[in-house]
Amino acid sequence: MVIYLDVLILINLYVTYFQILAVSVFTHRKTVWYRKLSAAGIGAVASLSIFIPQEMVLTLTLLKIFLCALIAFVAFGYTGFRAYAVSVLFLMLVSFVFSGLMLCVWLFAAPMKMLFINGTVYFGVDTMTIILSTCAAYGVVRIIRYILDKNGKTDGKYTVIIKNNGRECRLSALADSGNGIVDCFSGLPVIVCRRDMCADVSPPAIEMIENNSDISEIGTQMIKGVRIMPFSTVGKGGLICMFKAESVVIDDETNEEKYPVNALIGIVIGGRQEYEAIFNPKILV
């Protein structure tokens, strides 16, 4: 069977892009389109491994692991070892499931003009069939994620435990699906906290920003580690300062379970909120 390089690369560009979307859905990690496209491009080029002799098992295995790590880094960035490791593992899982499905199709259905070698798939079929099949698979992933999110707990009693700079604070928290604030750079969800309740663990720069009406007067070095982003809700808007704490754990006191979460802590500048902390229950699933 003749393999056309342009078809091989385009198919695997498309497949890798949807694999990254699946990882994004499962881990709630949002990322910009050009990062996903760049990562998918790496996967497309990696499809050339179809020409590596299958006897080189160790080389192929190490190559696949390296490519998953590289694709996850390009798609989602590095926001800490735990978050990065989760992204890599989920990408490996999605790739493994996809490879298993393709192997089953190849062995049992044996469609004409299809090759599956070294974990790389090649179809000699029309483009519309590929598009519909991939969209269907992605739709299944979305349905699974929706079912899991529907089971998110919103009526429990929660405490957010934040550790940073050798200090710790505990905030009573509300699980609210209306909190959809996400850092536009890392894609991490944001737990909105009251400034006065987490002053001990917050970077000093946040107090400087809150007390200074002109943020431009504050040097960039002084606000290192703090990200400022505009936000809007029903009836109000403003600025929110976000930072990455050393550890964030949500304690579900109702079910006596603790959830280490990968999230940013957000402080609304000049804001006054009723609850000590508000988080989206999706991060518990």
mmCIF file of C-alpha atoms in Angstrom:
data_model
loop_
_atom_site.group_PDB
_atom_site.id
_atom_site.type_symbol
_atom_site.label_atom_id
_atom_site.label_comp_id
_atom_site.label_asym_id
_atom_site.label_seq_id
_atom_site.Cartn_x
_atom_site.Cartn_y
_atom_site.Cartn_z
ATOM 1 C CA MET A 1 0.000 0.000 0.000
ATOM 2 C CA VAL A 2 1.329 3.415 -0.988
ATOM 3 C CA ILE A 3 1.572 5.937 1.888
ATOM 4 C CA TYR A 4 1.221 9.589 0.938
ATOM 5 C CA LEU A 5 3.139 11.793 3.353
ATOM 6 C CA ASP A 6 0.764 14.741 3.076
ATOM 7 C CA VAL A 7 -2.237 12.531 3.911
ATOM 8 C CA LEU A 8 -0.330 10.835 6.761
ATOM 9 C CA ILE A 9 0.660 14.148 8.345
ATOM 10 C CA LEU A 10 -2.758 15.788 7.915
ATOM 11 C CA ILE A 11 -4.608 12.813 9.401
ATOM 12 C CA ASN A 12 -2.359 12.671 12.453
ATOM 13 C CA LEU A 13 -2.462 16.469 12.849
ATOM 14 C CA TYR A 14 -6.219 16.178 13.060
ATOM 15 C CA VAL A 15 -6.171 13.153 15.388
ATOM 16 C CA THR A 16 -3.566 14.666 17.744
ATOM 17 C CA TYR A 17 -5.502 17.926 17.949
ATOM 18 C CA PHE A 18 -8.596 16.073 19.125
ATOM 19 C CA GLN A 19 -6.539 14.009 21.567
ATOM 20 C CA ILE A 20 -5.339 17.284 23.113
ATOM 21 C CA LEU A 21 -8.944 18.515 23.259
ATOM 22 C CA ALA A 22 -9.884 15.294 25.067
ATOM 23 C CA VAL A 23 -7.122 15.846 27.643
ATOM 24 C CA SER A 24 -8.299 19.435 28.072
ATOM 25 C CA VAL A 25 -11.849 18.244 28.707
ATOM 26 C CA PHE A 26 -10.866 15.558 31.221
ATOM 27 C CA THR A 27 -8.438 17.730 33.191
ATOM 28 C CA HIS A 28 -10.332 21.042 32.892
ATOM 29 C CA ARG A 29 -7.168 22.619 31.509
ATOM 30 C CA LYS A 30 -8.009 25.309 28.986
ATOM 31 C CA THR A 31 -5.407 26.528 26.554
ATOM 32 C CA VAL A 32 -5.277 28.841 23.544
ATOM 33 C CA TRP A 33 -5.836 27.449 20.074
ATOM 34 C CA TYR A 34 -2.336 28.141 18.751
ATOM 35 C CA ARG A 35 -0.745 26.110 21.549
ATOM 36 C CA LYS A 36 -3.020 23.191 20.716
ATOM 37 C CA LEU A 37 -2.296 23.548 17.026
ATOM 38 C CA SER A 38 1.486 23.707 17.622
ATOM 39 C CA ALA A 39 1.318 20.608 19.824
ATOM 40 C CA ALA A 40 -0.775 18.831 17.210
ATOM 41 C CA GLY A 41 1.872 19.736 14.635
ATOM 42 C CA ILE A 42 4.445 17.857 16.715
ATOM 43 C CA GLY A 43 2.158 14.835 16.740
ATOM 44 C CA ALA A 44 1.717 15.111 12.987
ATOM 45 C CA VAL A 45 5.478 15.140 12.368
ATOM 46 C CA ALA A 46 5.852 12.272 14.845
ATOM 47 C CA SER A 47 3.617 10.168 12.596
ATOM 48 C CA LEU A 48 6.712 9.633 10.449
ATOM 49 C CA SER A 49 7.672 7.041 13.060
ATOM 50 C CA ILE A 50 5.499 4.711 10.984
ATOM 51 C CA PHE A 51 8.652 4.112 8.936
ATOM 52 C CA ILE A 52 10.761 3.006 11.939
ATOM 53 C CA PRO A 53 11.288 -0.790 11.954
ATOM 54 C CA GLN A 54 8.836 -2.435 14.372
ATOM 55 C CA GLU A 55 11.644 -4.532 15.861
ATOM 56 C CA MET A 56 12.996 -1.403 17.585
ATOM 57 C CA VAL A 57 10.513 -1.744 20.461
ATOM 58 C CA LEU A 58 12.559 0.087 23.108
ATOM 59 C CA THR A 59 13.329 2.997 20.790
ATOM 60 C CA LEU A 60 9.671 3.344 19.805
ATOM 61 C CA THR A 61 8.500 3.183 23.430
ATOM 62 C CA LEU A 62 10.944 5.847 24.607
ATOM 63 C CA LEU A 63 10.069 7.990 21.599
ATOM 64 C CA LYS A 64 6.342 7.801 22.385
ATOM 65 C CA ILE A 65 6.914 8.781 26.028
ATOM 66 C CA PHE A 66 9.134 11.696 25.005
ATOM 67 C CA LEU A 67 6.598 12.892 22.430
ATOM 68 C CA CYS A 68 3.731 12.769 24.958
ATOM 69 C CA ALA A 69 5.813 14.838 27.382
ATOM 70 C CA LEU A 70 6.724 17.337 24.656
ATOM 71 C CA ILE A 71 3.178 17.645 23.301
ATOM 72 C CA ALA A 72 1.759 18.163 26.812
ATOM 73 C CA PHE A 73 4.364 20.849 27.511
ATOM 74 C CA VAL A 74 3.629 22.734 24.283
ATOM 75 C CA ALA A 75 -0.153 22.431 24.677
ATOM 76 C CA PHE A 76 -0.535 23.209 28.384
ATOM 77 C CA GLY A 77 2.790 24.657 29.510
ATOM 78 C CA TYR A 78 4.466 23.937 32.841
ATOM 79 C CA THR A 79 2.602 25.156 35.913
ATOM 80 C CA GLY A 80 4.099 22.749 38.407
ATOM 81 C CA PHE A 81 5.230 19.122 38.389
ATOM 82 C CA ARG A 82 1.899 17.666 39.508
ATOM 83 C CA ALA A 83 -0.164 19.500 36.881
ATOM 84 C CA TYR A 84 2.359 18.687 34.174
ATOM 85 C CA ALA A 85 2.508 15.009 35.166
ATOM 86 C CA VAL A 86 -1.302 14.780 35.107
ATOM 87 C CA SER A 87 -1.395 16.295 31.608
ATOM 88 C CA VAL A 88 1.260 13.856 30.353
ATOM 89 C CA LEU A 89 -0.442 10.832 31.921
ATOM 90 C CA PHE A 90 -3.857 11.764 30.538
ATOM 91 C CA LEU A 91 -2.360 12.311 27.089
ATOM 92 C CA MET A 92 -0.700 8.893 27.278
ATOM 93 C CA LEU A 93 -4.015 7.381 28.388
ATOM 94 C CA VAL A 94 -5.968 9.005 25.562
ATOM 95 C CA SER A 95 -3.305 7.923 23.041
ATOM 96 C CA PHE A 96 -3.327 4.394 24.455
ATOM 97 C CA VAL A 97 -7.130 4.131 24.211
ATOM 98 C CA PHE A 98 -7.100 5.533 20.685
ATOM 99 C CA SER A 99 -4.334 3.136 19.629
ATOM 100 C CA GLY A 100 -6.262 0.224 21.129
ATOM 101 C CA LEU A 101 -9.414 1.154 19.234
ATOM 102 C CA MET A 102 -7.524 1.551 15.979
ATOM 103 C CA LEU A 103 -5.785 -1.799 16.501
ATOM 104 C CA CYS A 104 -9.150 -3.504 17.021
ATOM 105 C CA VAL A 105 -10.544 -1.940 13.872
ATOM 106 C CA TRP A 106 -7.463 -2.948 11.919
ATOM 107 C CA LEU A 107 -7.411 -6.562 13.185
ATOM 108 C CA PHE A 108 -11.111 -7.424 13.198
ATOM 109 C CA ALA A 109 -12.768 -5.103 10.703
ATOM 110 C CA ALA A 110 -9.761 -5.057 8.365
ATOM 111 C CA PRO A 111 -10.947 -2.082 6.304
ATOM 112 C CA MET A 112 -9.349 -1.533 2.964
ATOM 113 C CA LYS A 113 -6.696 1.157 2.670
ATOM 114 C CA MET A 114 -5.923 1.308 6.378
ATOM 115 C CA LEU A 115 -2.580 0.847 8.100
ATOM 116 C CA PHE A 116 -1.774 0.838 11.809
ATOM 117 C CA ILE A 117 1.957 0.651 12.490
ATOM 118 C CA ASN A 118 3.978 1.764 15.532
ATOM 119 C CA GLY A 119 0.912 3.398 17.077
ATOM 120 C CA THR A 120 0.408 5.583 13.980
ATOM 121 C CA VAL A 121 -2.757 5.317 11.940
ATOM 122 C CA TYR A 122 -3.072 5.868 8.191
ATOM 123 C CA PHE A 123 -6.375 5.859 6.332
ATOM 124 C CA GLY A 124 -6.727 5.781 2.610
ATOM 125 C CA VAL A 125 -10.329 6.955 2.970
ATOM 126 C CA ASP A 126 -12.148 10.171 2.222
ATOM 127 C CA THR A 127 -11.646 13.168 4.490
ATOM 128 C CA MET A 128 -15.313 13.416 5.515
ATOM 129 C CA THR A 129 -15.256 9.918 7.028
ATOM 130 C CA ILE A 130 -12.231 10.844 9.155
ATOM 131 C CA ILE A 131 -13.830 14.100 10.296
ATOM 132 C CA LEU A 132 -17.134 12.451 11.260
ATOM 133 C CA SER A 133 -15.403 9.581 13.089
ATOM 134 C CA THR A 134 -13.156 11.893 15.115
ATOM 135 C CA CYS A 135 -16.038 14.234 15.962
ATOM 136 C CA ALA A 136 -18.071 11.251 17.146
ATOM 137 C CA ALA A 137 -15.218 10.081 19.401
ATOM 138 C CA TYR A 138 -14.792 13.604 20.815
ATOM 139 C CA GLY A 139 -18.536 13.782 21.387
ATOM 140 C CA VAL A 140 -18.352 10.633 23.528
ATOM 141 C CA VAL A 141 -15.568 12.236 25.597
ATOM 142 C CA ARG A 142 -17.690 15.354 26.123
ATOM 143 C CA ILE A 143 -20.663 13.245 27.234
ATOM 144 C CA ILE A 144 -18.520 11.342 29.752
ATOM 145 C CA ARG A 145 -17.098 14.594 31.115
ATOM 146 C CA TYR A 146 -20.612 16.089 31.324
ATOM 147 C CA ILE A 147 -21.889 13.099 33.318
ATOM 148 C CA LEU A 148 -18.939 13.386 35.713
ATOM 149 C CA ASP A 149 -19.499 17.123 36.116
ATOM 150 C CA LYS A 150 -23.207 16.621 36.770
ATOM 151 C CA ASN A 151 -22.185 14.539 39.747
ATOM 152 C CA GLY A 152 -20.082 17.409 41.107
ATOM 153 C CA LYS A 153 -20.830 18.137 44.744
ATOM 154 C CA THR A 154 -22.320 21.556 45.463
ATOM 155 C CA ASP A 155 -24.224 21.052 48.698
ATOM 156 C CA GLY A 156 -21.452 19.927 51.027
ATOM 157 C CA LYS A 157 -19.489 21.763 53.673
ATOM 158 C CA TYR A 158 -16.037 22.678 52.418
ATOM 159 C CA THR A 159 -12.838 24.179 53.740
ATOM 160 C CA VAL A 160 -10.040 25.443 51.484
ATOM 161 C CA ILE A 161 -6.620 24.877 53.051
ATOM 162 C CA ILE A 162 -3.906 27.084 51.525
ATOM 163 C CA LYS A 163 -0.214 26.713 52.339
ATOM 164 C CA ASN A 164 2.314 29.234 51.085
ATOM 165 C CA ASN A 165 5.603 30.728 52.320
ATOM 166 C CA GLY A 166 5.603 28.475 55.368
ATOM 167 C CA ARG A 167 2.150 29.643 56.505
ATOM 168 C CA GLU A 168 -1.321 28.145 56.341
ATOM 169 C CA CYS A 169 -4.856 29.461 56.303
ATOM 170 C CA ARG A 170 -8.247 27.752 56.338
ATOM 171 C CA LEU A 171 -11.259 29.298 54.635
ATOM 172 C CA SER A 172 -14.862 28.105 54.695
ATOM 173 C CA ALA A 173 -15.786 27.681 51.045
ATOM 174 C CA LEU A 174 -18.802 27.645 48.777
ATOM 175 C CA ALA A 175 -18.947 25.277 45.792
ATOM 176 C CA ASP A 176 -20.477 27.392 43.054
ATOM 177 C CA SER A 177 -20.632 26.301 39.408
ATOM 178 C CA GLY A 178 -21.076 29.984 38.532
ATOM 179 C CA ASN A 179 -17.406 30.606 39.278
ATOM 180 C CA GLY A 180 -16.006 30.118 35.794
ATOM 181 C CA ILE A 181 -12.867 32.226 36.255
ATOM 182 C CA VAL A 182 -9.920 30.568 34.538
ATOM 183 C CA ASP A 183 -6.397 31.889 34.076
ATOM 184 C CA CYS A 184 -6.051 32.654 30.381
ATOM 185 C CA PHE A 185 -2.350 31.697 30.320
ATOM 186 C CA SER A 186 -2.171 28.434 32.257
ATOM 187 C CA GLY A 187 -5.800 27.376 31.881
ATOM 188 C CA LEU A 188 -5.994 26.721 35.623
ATOM 189 C CA PRO A 189 -9.242 27.363 37.523
ATOM 190 C CA VAL A 190 -9.263 30.160 40.098
ATOM 191 C CA ILE A 191 -10.514 29.891 43.682
ATOM 192 C CA VAL A 192 -11.755 33.361 44.632
ATOM 193 C CA CYS A 193 -10.811 34.186 48.251
ATOM 194 C CA ARG A 194 -11.362 37.107 50.591
ATOM 195 C CA ARG A 195 -8.254 39.244 50.944
ATOM 196 C CA ASP A 196 -8.516 39.641 54.715
ATOM 197 C CA MET A 197 -8.897 35.883 55.268
ATOM 198 C CA CYS A 198 -5.768 34.821 53.367
ATOM 199 C CA ALA A 199 -3.489 37.799 53.970
ATOM 200 C CA ASP A 200 -0.883 35.596 55.683
ATOM 201 C CA VAL A 201 -0.353 33.375 52.635
ATOM 202 C CA SER A 202 -0.754 36.065 49.947
ATOM 203 C CA PRO A 203 2.268 37.708 48.268
ATOM 204 C CA PRO A 204 2.957 41.231 49.641
ATOM 205 C CA ALA A 205 2.500 42.571 46.111
ATOM 206 C CA ILE A 206 -1.273 42.080 46.341
ATOM 207 C CA GLU A 207 -1.529 44.560 49.214
ATOM 208 C CA MET A 208 0.575 47.041 47.238
ATOM 209 C CA ILE A 209 -1.680 46.670 44.226
ATOM 210 C CA GLU A 210 -4.818 47.111 46.316
ATOM 211 C CA ASN A 211 -3.490 50.243 48.011
ATOM 212 C CA ASN A 212 -2.173 51.838 44.816
ATOM 213 C CA SER A 213 -4.685 53.386 42.443
ATOM 214 C CA ASP A 214 -2.162 53.450 39.590
ATOM 215 C CA ILE A 215 -0.824 49.943 38.982
ATOM 216 C CA SER A 216 1.628 51.237 36.381
ATOM 217 C CA GLU A 217 3.611 52.892 39.158
ATOM 218 C CA ILE A 218 4.445 49.502 40.687
ATOM 219 C CA GLY A 219 7.599 47.926 39.278
ATOM 220 C CA THR A 220 7.294 44.586 37.509
ATOM 221 C CA GLN A 221 9.880 43.035 39.821
ATOM 222 C CA MET A 222 7.753 43.933 42.847
ATOM 223 C CA ILE A 223 4.695 42.076 41.541
ATOM 224 C CA LYS A 224 6.594 39.004 40.383
ATOM 225 C CA GLY A 225 4.523 35.861 40.911
ATOM 226 C CA VAL A 226 1.215 37.747 40.783
ATOM 227 C CA ARG A 227 -0.972 37.834 37.698
ATOM 228 C CA ILE A 228 -3.599 40.543 37.198
ATOM 229 C CA MET A 229 -6.633 39.864 35.052
ATOM 230 C CA PRO A 230 -9.910 41.712 34.421
ATOM 231 C CA PHE A 231 -13.145 39.860 35.150
ATOM 232 C CA SER A 232 -16.849 40.489 34.924
ATOM 233 C CA THR A 233 -19.926 39.018 36.571
ATOM 234 C CA VAL A 234 -23.603 39.896 36.549
ATOM 235 C CA GLY A 235 -23.796 43.464 37.740
ATOM 236 C CA LYS A 236 -20.128 44.109 38.402
ATOM 237 C CA GLY A 237 -16.579 43.732 37.159
ATOM 238 C CA GLY A 238 -13.056 44.646 38.099
ATOM 239 C CA LEU A 239 -9.561 43.243 38.521
ATOM 240 C CA ILE A 240 -8.492 40.054 40.190
ATOM 241 C CA CYS A 241 -4.973 39.232 41.389
ATOM 242 C CA MET A 242 -3.970 35.585 41.102
ATOM 243 C CA PHE A 243 -1.045 33.656 42.521
ATOM 244 C CA LYS A 244 0.100 30.051 42.727
ATOM 245 C CA ALA A 245 0.238 28.724 46.297
ATOM 246 C CA GLU A 246 2.550 25.901 47.328
ATOM 247 C CA SER A 247 -0.403 23.713 48.258
ATOM 248 C CA VAL A 248 -4.185 23.971 47.917
ATOM 249 C CA VAL A 249 -6.427 21.302 49.421
ATOM 250 C CA ILE A 250 -10.229 21.299 49.529
ATOM 251 C CA ASP A 251 -11.575 19.457 52.542
ATOM 252 C CA ASP A 252 -15.043 17.992 52.006
ATOM 253 C CA GLU A 253 -16.140 17.852 55.624
ATOM 254 C CA THR A 254 -19.486 16.260 54.769
ATOM 255 C CA ASN A 255 -17.910 13.138 53.245
ATOM 256 C CA GLU A 256 -14.624 13.395 55.141
ATOM 257 C CA GLU A 257 -12.539 13.531 51.954
ATOM 258 C CA LYS A 258 -9.652 15.791 51.016
ATOM 259 C CA TYR A 259 -8.880 16.844 47.441
ATOM 260 C CA PRO A 260 -5.473 18.305 46.507
ATOM 261 C CA VAL A 261 -6.321 20.624 43.620
ATOM 262 C CA ASN A 262 -4.274 22.385 40.981
ATOM 263 C CA ALA A 263 -5.739 25.876 41.056
ATOM 264 C CA LEU A 264 -4.763 29.516 41.466
ATOM 265 C CA ILE A 265 -5.833 31.688 44.371
ATOM 266 C CA GLY A 266 -7.627 34.847 43.272
ATOM 267 C CA ILE A 267 -8.090 38.076 45.235
ATOM 268 C CA VAL A 268 -10.610 40.606 43.910
ATOM 269 C CA ILE A 269 -9.142 44.098 44.121
ATOM 270 C CA GLY A 270 -11.387 46.340 46.171
ATOM 271 C CA GLY A 271 -13.996 43.616 46.304
ATOM 272 C CA ARG A 272 -16.144 42.594 49.218
ATOM 273 C CA GLN A 273 -17.548 39.108 49.123
ATOM 274 C CA GLU A 274 -19.806 37.268 51.513
ATOM 275 C CA TYR A 275 -18.003 33.929 51.428
ATOM 276 C CA GLU A 276 -14.416 33.352 52.464
ATOM 277 C CA ALA A 277 -13.728 31.281 49.336
ATOM 278 C CA ILE A 278 -15.657 30.294 46.203
ATOM 279 C CA PHE A 279 -14.590 27.468 43.883
ATOM 280 C CA ASN A 280 -16.065 25.594 40.946
ATOM 281 C CA PRO A 281 -17.055 22.053 42.018
ATOM 282 C CA LYS A 282 -15.724 20.696 38.709
ATOM 283 C CA ILE A 283 -12.198 20.777 40.110
ATOM 284 C CA LEU A 284 -13.181 18.034 42.561
ATOM 285 C CA VAL A 285 -14.056 15.591 39.752
#
